[in-house]
Amino acid sequence: IRRGETRIKFKKGFKTYKKGQFLYLPKGTLHQIINIGKSTLEIIEFSYPYVSKDVFRLEDPWAKIRKQKKLA
């Protein structure tokens, strides 16, 4: 976590992470990232080997906003 505080929702509960903490998610781990801080949440995410289609969104309340930004 680069900046802020987040709660990660997993299949069996939640866990909170703060600036400077590290999280490893094995391939296929269903999760949701929730910003619970008062400031912007910044995370550094990487995967290896890189797979362009490794993200599958079950729920995405921001999809409409992202699409609008791409069209602008």
Coordinates of N, CA, C and O in Angstrom, one line a residue:
I1 N 0.9 -1.2 0.0 CA 0.0 0.0 0.0 C 0.9 1.2 0.0 O 1.7 1.4 0.9
R2 N 0.8 2.0 -1.0 CA 1.7 3.2 -1.1 C 1.2 4.4 -0.3 O 1.9 5.1 0.3
R3 N -0.1 4.6 -0.3 CA -0.7 5.7 0.5 C -2.2 5.3 0.8 O -2.9 4.7 0.1
G4 N -2.6 5.6 2.1 CA -3.9 5.4 2.5 C -4.2 4.2 3.3 O -3.2 3.6 3.8
E5 N -5.4 3.8 3.4 CA -5.8 2.6 4.2 C -6.9 1.9 3.4 O -7.8 2.6 2.9
T6 N -6.8 0.6 3.3 CA -7.8 -0.1 2.6 C -8.3 -1.3 3.3 O -7.6 -1.9 4.2
R7 N -9.5 -1.7 3.0 CA -10.1 -3.0 3.5 C -10.3 -3.9 2.3 O -10.9 -3.5 1.3
I8 N -9.7 -5.0 2.4 CA -9.8 -6.0 1.3 C -10.9 -7.0 1.7 O -10.8 -7.6 2.7
K9 N -11.9 -7.2 0.8 CA -12.9 -8.1 1.0 C -12.5 -9.4 0.3 O -12.2 -9.4 -0.9
F10 N -12.5 -10.5 1.0 CA -12.3 -11.8 0.5 C -13.5 -12.7 0.6 O -14.5 -12.3 1.2
K11 N -13.5 -13.9 0.0 CA -14.7 -14.8 0.1 C -15.1 -15.0 1.5 O -16.3 -15.1 1.8
K12 N -14.1 -15.1 2.4 CA -14.4 -15.4 3.8 C -14.1 -14.3 4.8 O -13.4 -14.5 5.8
G13 N -14.4 -13.0 4.5 CA -14.2 -12.0 5.4 C -13.4 -10.8 4.9 O -13.2 -10.7 3.6
F14 N -12.9 -10.0 5.8 CA -12.2 -8.8 5.4 C -10.8 -8.7 6.2 O -10.7 -9.3 7.2
K15 N -9.9 -7.9 5.6 CA -8.7 -7.6 6.3 C -8.3 -6.2 5.9 O -8.4 -5.8 4.8
T16 N -7.8 -5.5 6.9 CA -7.4 -4.1 6.7 C -5.9 -3.9 6.5 O -5.1 -4.6 7.2
Y17 N -5.5 -3.1 5.6 CA -4.1 -2.8 5.3 C -3.8 -1.3 5.3 O -4.7 -0.5 4.9
K18 N -2.6 -0.9 5.7 CA -2.3 0.5 5.8 C -1.0 0.7 5.0 O -0.3 -0.2 4.6
K19 N -0.6 2.0 4.9 CA 0.6 2.4 4.1 C 1.8 1.6 4.6 O 2.0 1.4 5.8
G20 N 2.5 1.1 3.6 CA 3.7 0.3 3.9 C 3.5 -1.2 4.0 O 4.5 -1.9 4.0
Q21 N 2.3 -1.6 4.0 CA 2.0 -3.1 4.2 C 2.0 -3.7 2.8 O 1.7 -3.1 1.8
F22 N 2.2 -5.0 2.8 CA 2.3 -5.8 1.5 C 1.2 -6.9 1.6 O 0.9 -7.4 2.6
L23 N 0.7 -7.2 0.4 CA -0.4 -8.2 0.3 C 0.0 -9.1 -0.9 O 0.2 -8.6 -2.0
Y24 N -0.1 -10.4 -0.7 CA 0.1 -11.3 -1.8 C -1.2 -12.0 -2.0 O -1.8 -12.6 -1.1
L25 N -1.6 -12.0 -3.3 CA -2.9 -12.7 -3.7 C -2.5 -13.8 -4.7 O -2.1 -13.5 -5.8
P26 N -2.7 -15.1 -4.3 CA -2.5 -16.1 -5.3 C -3.4 -16.0 -6.5 O -4.5 -15.5 -6.3
K27 N -3.0 -16.5 -7.6 CA -3.8 -16.5 -8.8 C -5.2 -17.0 -8.5 O -5.4 -18.1 -7.9
G28 N -6.2 -16.3 -9.0 CA -7.6 -16.8 -8.8 C -8.3 -16.4 -7.5 O -9.4 -16.7 -7.3
T29 N -7.6 -15.6 -6.7 CA -8.2 -15.1 -5.4 C -9.2 -14.0 -5.7 O -8.9 -13.0 -6.2
L30 N -10.4 -14.3 -5.4 CA -11.5 -13.3 -5.5 C -11.3 -12.3 -4.4 O -11.2 -12.6 -3.2
H31 N -11.3 -11.0 -4.7 CA -11.2 -9.9 -3.8 C -11.8 -8.6 -4.3 O -12.0 -8.5 -5.4
Q32 N -12.0 -7.7 -3.3 CA -12.5 -6.4 -3.6 C -11.7 -5.4 -2.8 O -11.6 -5.6 -1.6
I33 N -11.2 -4.4 -3.4 CA -10.4 -3.3 -2.7 C -11.4 -2.2 -2.4 O -12.0 -1.6 -3.2
I34 N -11.4 -1.8 -1.1 CA -12.3 -0.7 -0.6 C -11.4 0.3 0.1 O -10.7 0.0 1.1
N35 N -11.5 1.6 -0.3 CA -10.8 2.7 0.3 C -11.6 3.0 1.6 O -12.7 3.5 1.5
I36 N -11.0 2.9 2.7 CA -11.6 3.2 4.0 C -11.0 4.5 4.7 O -11.4 4.9 5.7
G37 N -10.0 5.0 4.0 CA -9.3 6.2 4.6 C -10.0 7.5 4.1 O -10.9 7.5 3.2
K38 N -9.5 8.6 4.6 CA -10.1 9.9 4.2 C -9.3 10.5 3.0 O -9.8 11.4 2.4
S39 N -8.2 9.9 2.7 CA -7.4 10.4 1.6 C -7.5 9.4 0.4 O -8.0 8.3 0.5
T40 N -6.8 9.7 -0.7 CA -6.8 8.9 -1.9 C -6.0 7.6 -1.5 O -5.0 7.7 -0.9
L41 N -6.5 6.5 -2.0 CA -5.8 5.2 -1.8 C -4.9 5.0 -3.0 O -5.3 5.1 -4.2
E42 N -3.6 4.7 -2.8 CA -2.7 4.4 -3.8 C -2.1 3.0 -3.5 O -1.6 2.7 -2.5
I43 N -2.2 2.1 -4.5 CA -1.6 0.8 -4.4 C -0.6 0.6 -5.6 O -0.8 1.2 -6.6
I44 N 0.3 -0.3 -5.4 CA 1.2 -0.7 -6.4 C 0.9 -2.1 -6.7 O 1.0 -3.0 -5.8
E45 N 0.5 -2.4 -7.9 CA 0.1 -3.8 -8.2 C 1.0 -4.3 -9.3 O 1.3 -3.6 -10.3
F46 N 1.4 -5.6 -9.2 CA 2.1 -6.2 -10.3 C 1.8 -7.6 -10.3 O 1.4 -8.2 -9.4
S47 N 2.0 -8.2 -11.5 CA 1.8 -9.7 -11.7 C 2.9 -10.2 -12.6 O 3.4 -9.5 -13.5
Y48 N 3.2 -11.4 -12.3 CA 4.3 -12.1 -13.1 C 3.9 -13.5 -13.3 O 3.6 -14.2 -12.2
P49 N 3.9 -14.1 -14.4 CA 4.1 -13.4 -15.7 C 2.9 -12.5 -16.0 O 1.8 -12.8 -15.6
Y50 N 3.2 -11.5 -16.8 CA 2.1 -10.6 -17.2 C 1.1 -11.3 -18.1 O 1.5 -11.9 -19.1
V51 N -0.2 -11.1 -17.8 CA -1.2 -11.6 -18.6 C -2.2 -10.5 -18.8 O -2.8 -10.0 -17.8
S52 N -2.5 -10.0 -20.0 CA -3.3 -8.9 -20.2 C -4.8 -9.1 -19.8 O -5.5 -8.1 -19.6
K53 N -5.2 -10.3 -19.8 CA -6.6 -10.6 -19.5 C -6.8 -11.3 -18.1 O -7.6 -12.1 -17.9
D54 N -6.0 -10.8 -17.1 CA -6.0 -11.5 -15.8 C -7.0 -10.9 -14.9 O -7.2 -11.4 -13.8
V55 N -7.7 -9.8 -15.3 CA -8.7 -9.2 -14.4 C -10.1 -9.6 -14.9 O -10.5 -9.4 -16.1
F56 N -10.9 -10.1 -14.0 CA -12.3 -10.4 -14.2 C -13.1 -9.7 -13.2 O -13.0 -9.9 -12.0
R57 N -13.9 -8.7 -13.6 CA -14.7 -7.9 -12.7 C -16.0 -8.5 -12.4 O -16.9 -8.6 -13.3
L58 N -16.3 -8.9 -11.1 CA -17.6 -9.4 -10.7 C -18.5 -8.3 -10.5 O -19.7 -8.4 -10.8
E59 N -18.0 -7.2 -9.9 CA -18.8 -6.0 -9.6 C -17.9 -4.8 -9.8 O -16.8 -4.8 -9.3
D60 N -18.4 -3.8 -10.5 CA -17.5 -2.7 -10.8 C -18.4 -1.4 -10.9 O -18.9 -1.0 -11.9
P61 N -18.6 -0.7 -9.7 CA -19.4 0.5 -9.7 C -18.8 1.7 -10.4 O -19.4 2.6 -10.7
W62 N -17.5 1.6 -10.8 CA -16.8 2.7 -11.4 C -16.7 2.5 -12.9 O -16.1 3.3 -13.6
A63 N -17.2 1.4 -13.5 CA -17.0 1.1 -14.9 C -17.5 2.3 -15.8 O -16.9 2.6 -16.8
K64 N -18.7 2.8 -15.5 CA -19.2 3.9 -16.3 C -18.3 5.1 -16.3 O -18.1 5.7 -17.4
I65 N -17.7 5.5 -15.2 CA -16.8 6.6 -15.1 C -15.6 6.4 -15.9 O -15.1 7.2 -16.7
R66 N -15.0 5.1 -15.8 CA -13.8 4.8 -16.6 C -14.1 4.9 -18.1 O -13.3 5.4 -18.9
K67 N -15.2 4.4 -18.5 CA -15.6 4.5 -20.0 C -15.7 5.9 -20.4 O -15.3 6.3 -21.5
Q68 N -16.3 6.8 -19.6 CA -16.4 8.2 -20.0 C -15.1 8.8 -20.1 O -14.9 9.6 -21.0
K69 N -14.1 8.5 -19.2 CA -12.8 9.1 -19.3 C -12.1 8.7 -20.5 O -11.3 9.4 -21.1
K70 N -12.3 7.4 -21.0 CA -11.6 6.9 -22.2 C -12.2 7.6 -23.4 O -11.5 7.8 -24.4
L71 N -13.4 8.0 -23.4 CA -14.1 8.7 -24.5 C -13.7 10.1 -24.6 O -13.8 10.8 -25.7
A72 N -13.3 10.7 -23.5 CA -13.0 12.2 -23.5 C -11.7 12.5 -24.1 O -10.8 11.7 -24.4

